[in-house]
Amino acid sequence: LSGSMEPVNPGIDAKALAERLTAGGITLVDVRSPEEHEDERIPGSTLVPIDAFDPRRVTADTAGRTLVLYCMSGTRSTRAAALFAPAGLPAPITLREGIFGWKAAGLPTEGSGV
């Protein structure tokens, strides 16, 4: 292997995620640091930092909902998503390009730094 991380899933782009969030049934989890989440986040997201990430804990609250993970650019959310298979859990969806992609699509963020 080249050392590059293979994506766990193809991910979802920002516009498609925004539509799905409007329709409901999505649990959106930010895997960045508490400081990053406080500064700027996608509205409605829940913080579960990658440093303390436990896929079993995250999925306990998502019964019947689609789990989507995001970070700044997609790297940390892909790492977090890779923890699901070894735990015997279905892989979540990741937001392609993270919050950078969300903002590039012109979608709103909230937080103390916005």
CSV table of C-alpha atoms in Angstrom, one decimal:
chain,number,residue,atom,x,y,z
A,1,LEU,CA,0.0,0.0,0.0
A,2,SER,CA,1.1,3.5,-0.7
A,3,GLY,CA,0.4,4.6,2.9
A,4,SER,CA,-2.6,6.7,1.9
A,5,MET,CA,-5.8,6.0,3.8
A,6,GLU,CA,-8.5,4.4,1.8
A,7,PRO,CA,-11.9,6.1,2.4
A,8,VAL,CA,-14.3,4.0,4.5
A,9,ASN,CA,-17.1,5.3,2.3
A,10,PRO,CA,-17.3,7.7,-0.6
A,11,GLY,CA,-18.7,10.4,1.7
A,12,ILE,CA,-21.3,13.0,1.1
A,13,ASP,CA,-20.8,16.4,-0.4
A,14,ALA,CA,-21.9,19.5,1.5
A,15,LYS,CA,-25.0,20.4,-0.7
A,16,ALA,CA,-26.3,16.8,-0.4
A,17,LEU,CA,-25.7,16.8,3.4
A,18,ALA,CA,-27.5,20.2,3.7
A,19,GLU,CA,-30.6,18.7,1.9
A,20,ARG,CA,-30.5,15.6,4.1
A,21,LEU,CA,-30.2,17.7,7.3
A,22,THR,CA,-33.3,19.7,6.3
A,23,ALA,CA,-35.2,16.4,5.7
A,24,GLY,CA,-34.2,15.1,9.1
A,25,GLY,CA,-32.9,11.7,10.3
A,26,ILE,CA,-29.3,12.7,10.4
A,27,THR,CA,-27.0,12.7,13.5
A,28,LEU,CA,-24.1,15.0,12.6
A,29,VAL,CA,-20.9,14.6,14.7
A,30,ASP,CA,-17.9,16.9,14.7
A,31,VAL,CA,-14.7,15.0,15.5
A,32,ARG,CA,-12.5,18.1,15.8
A,33,SER,CA,-11.2,19.6,19.1
A,34,PRO,CA,-13.5,21.3,21.6
A,35,GLU,CA,-11.7,24.6,20.7
A,36,GLU,CA,-12.4,24.2,16.9
A,37,HIS,CA,-16.0,23.2,17.6
A,38,GLU,CA,-16.6,26.3,19.8
A,39,ASP,CA,-15.0,28.6,17.3
A,40,GLU,CA,-16.9,27.4,14.2
A,41,ARG,CA,-19.2,24.4,13.6
A,42,ILE,CA,-22.0,23.2,11.3
A,43,PRO,CA,-25.3,24.1,13.0
A,44,GLY,CA,-26.9,21.1,14.8
A,45,SER,CA,-23.7,19.1,15.1
A,46,THR,CA,-22.5,17.3,18.3
A,47,LEU,CA,-18.9,17.3,19.4
A,48,VAL,CA,-17.2,14.0,19.9
A,49,PRO,CA,-13.4,14.7,19.6
A,50,ILE,CA,-11.3,12.1,17.8
A,51,ASP,CA,-9.0,12.0,20.8
A,52,ALA,CA,-11.8,10.4,22.9
A,53,PHE,CA,-13.7,8.8,20.0
A,54,ASP,CA,-15.6,5.6,20.8
A,55,PRO,CA,-17.8,4.4,17.9
A,56,ARG,CA,-20.0,2.4,20.4
A,57,ARG,CA,-20.8,5.5,22.3
A,58,VAL,CA,-21.6,7.5,19.2
A,59,THR,CA,-23.9,4.8,17.7
A,60,ALA,CA,-25.8,4.4,20.9
A,61,ASP,CA,-27.6,7.6,20.2
A,62,THR,CA,-28.3,7.1,16.5
A,63,ALA,CA,-30.9,4.4,16.4
A,64,GLY,CA,-32.8,4.8,13.1
A,65,ARG,CA,-30.7,7.8,12.1
A,66,THR,CA,-27.9,8.2,9.6
A,67,LEU,CA,-24.6,9.0,11.2
A,68,VAL,CA,-22.4,11.6,9.4
A,69,LEU,CA,-19.0,12.6,10.7
A,70,TYR,CA,-17.0,15.7,9.8
A,71,CYS,CA,-13.8,17.6,10.7
A,72,MET,CA,-11.9,20.4,9.1
A,73,SER,CA,-10.9,18.8,5.8
A,74,GLY,CA,-12.0,15.1,6.0
A,75,THR,CA,-8.9,13.5,7.3
A,76,ARG,CA,-9.9,13.1,11.0
A,77,SER,CA,-13.5,12.1,10.1
A,78,THR,CA,-12.1,9.4,7.8
A,79,ARG,CA,-9.8,8.1,10.7
A,80,ALA,CA,-12.8,8.1,13.1
A,81,ALA,CA,-15.0,6.3,10.5
A,82,ALA,CA,-12.3,3.6,10.2
A,83,LEU,CA,-12.8,2.7,13.9
A,84,PHE,CA,-16.4,1.4,13.3
A,85,ALA,CA,-15.6,-1.9,11.4
A,86,PRO,CA,-13.2,-3.2,14.1
A,87,ALA,CA,-15.9,-2.5,16.6
A,88,GLY,CA,-18.4,-4.6,14.5
A,89,LEU,CA,-20.4,-1.5,13.6
A,90,PRO,CA,-21.6,-0.2,10.2
A,91,ALA,CA,-19.5,2.6,8.8
A,92,PRO,CA,-20.8,6.1,9.1
A,93,ILE,CA,-20.8,8.6,6.2
A,94,THR,CA,-18.2,11.3,6.2
A,95,LEU,CA,-18.6,14.9,4.9
A,96,ARG,CA,-16.2,15.2,2.0
A,97,GLU,CA,-13.8,18.1,2.4
A,98,GLY,CA,-15.2,18.7,6.0
A,99,ILE,CA,-16.2,22.1,7.1
A,100,PHE,CA,-13.9,23.6,4.4
A,101,GLY,CA,-16.2,22.0,1.8
A,102,TRP,CA,-19.3,23.1,3.7
A,103,LYS,CA,-18.2,26.7,3.7
A,104,ALA,CA,-17.0,26.6,0.1
A,105,ALA,CA,-20.5,25.5,-0.8
A,106,GLY,CA,-21.8,28.8,0.8
A,107,LEU,CA,-23.5,27.0,3.7
A,108,PRO,CA,-23.8,28.6,7.1
A,109,THR,CA,-21.7,27.9,10.2
A,110,GLU,CA,-22.1,29.1,13.8
A,111,GLY,CA,-19.8,29.6,16.7
A,112,SER,CA,-17.8,32.2,18.6
A,113,GLY,CA,-15.4,32.9,15.8
A,114,VAL,CA,-18.0,33.3,13.1
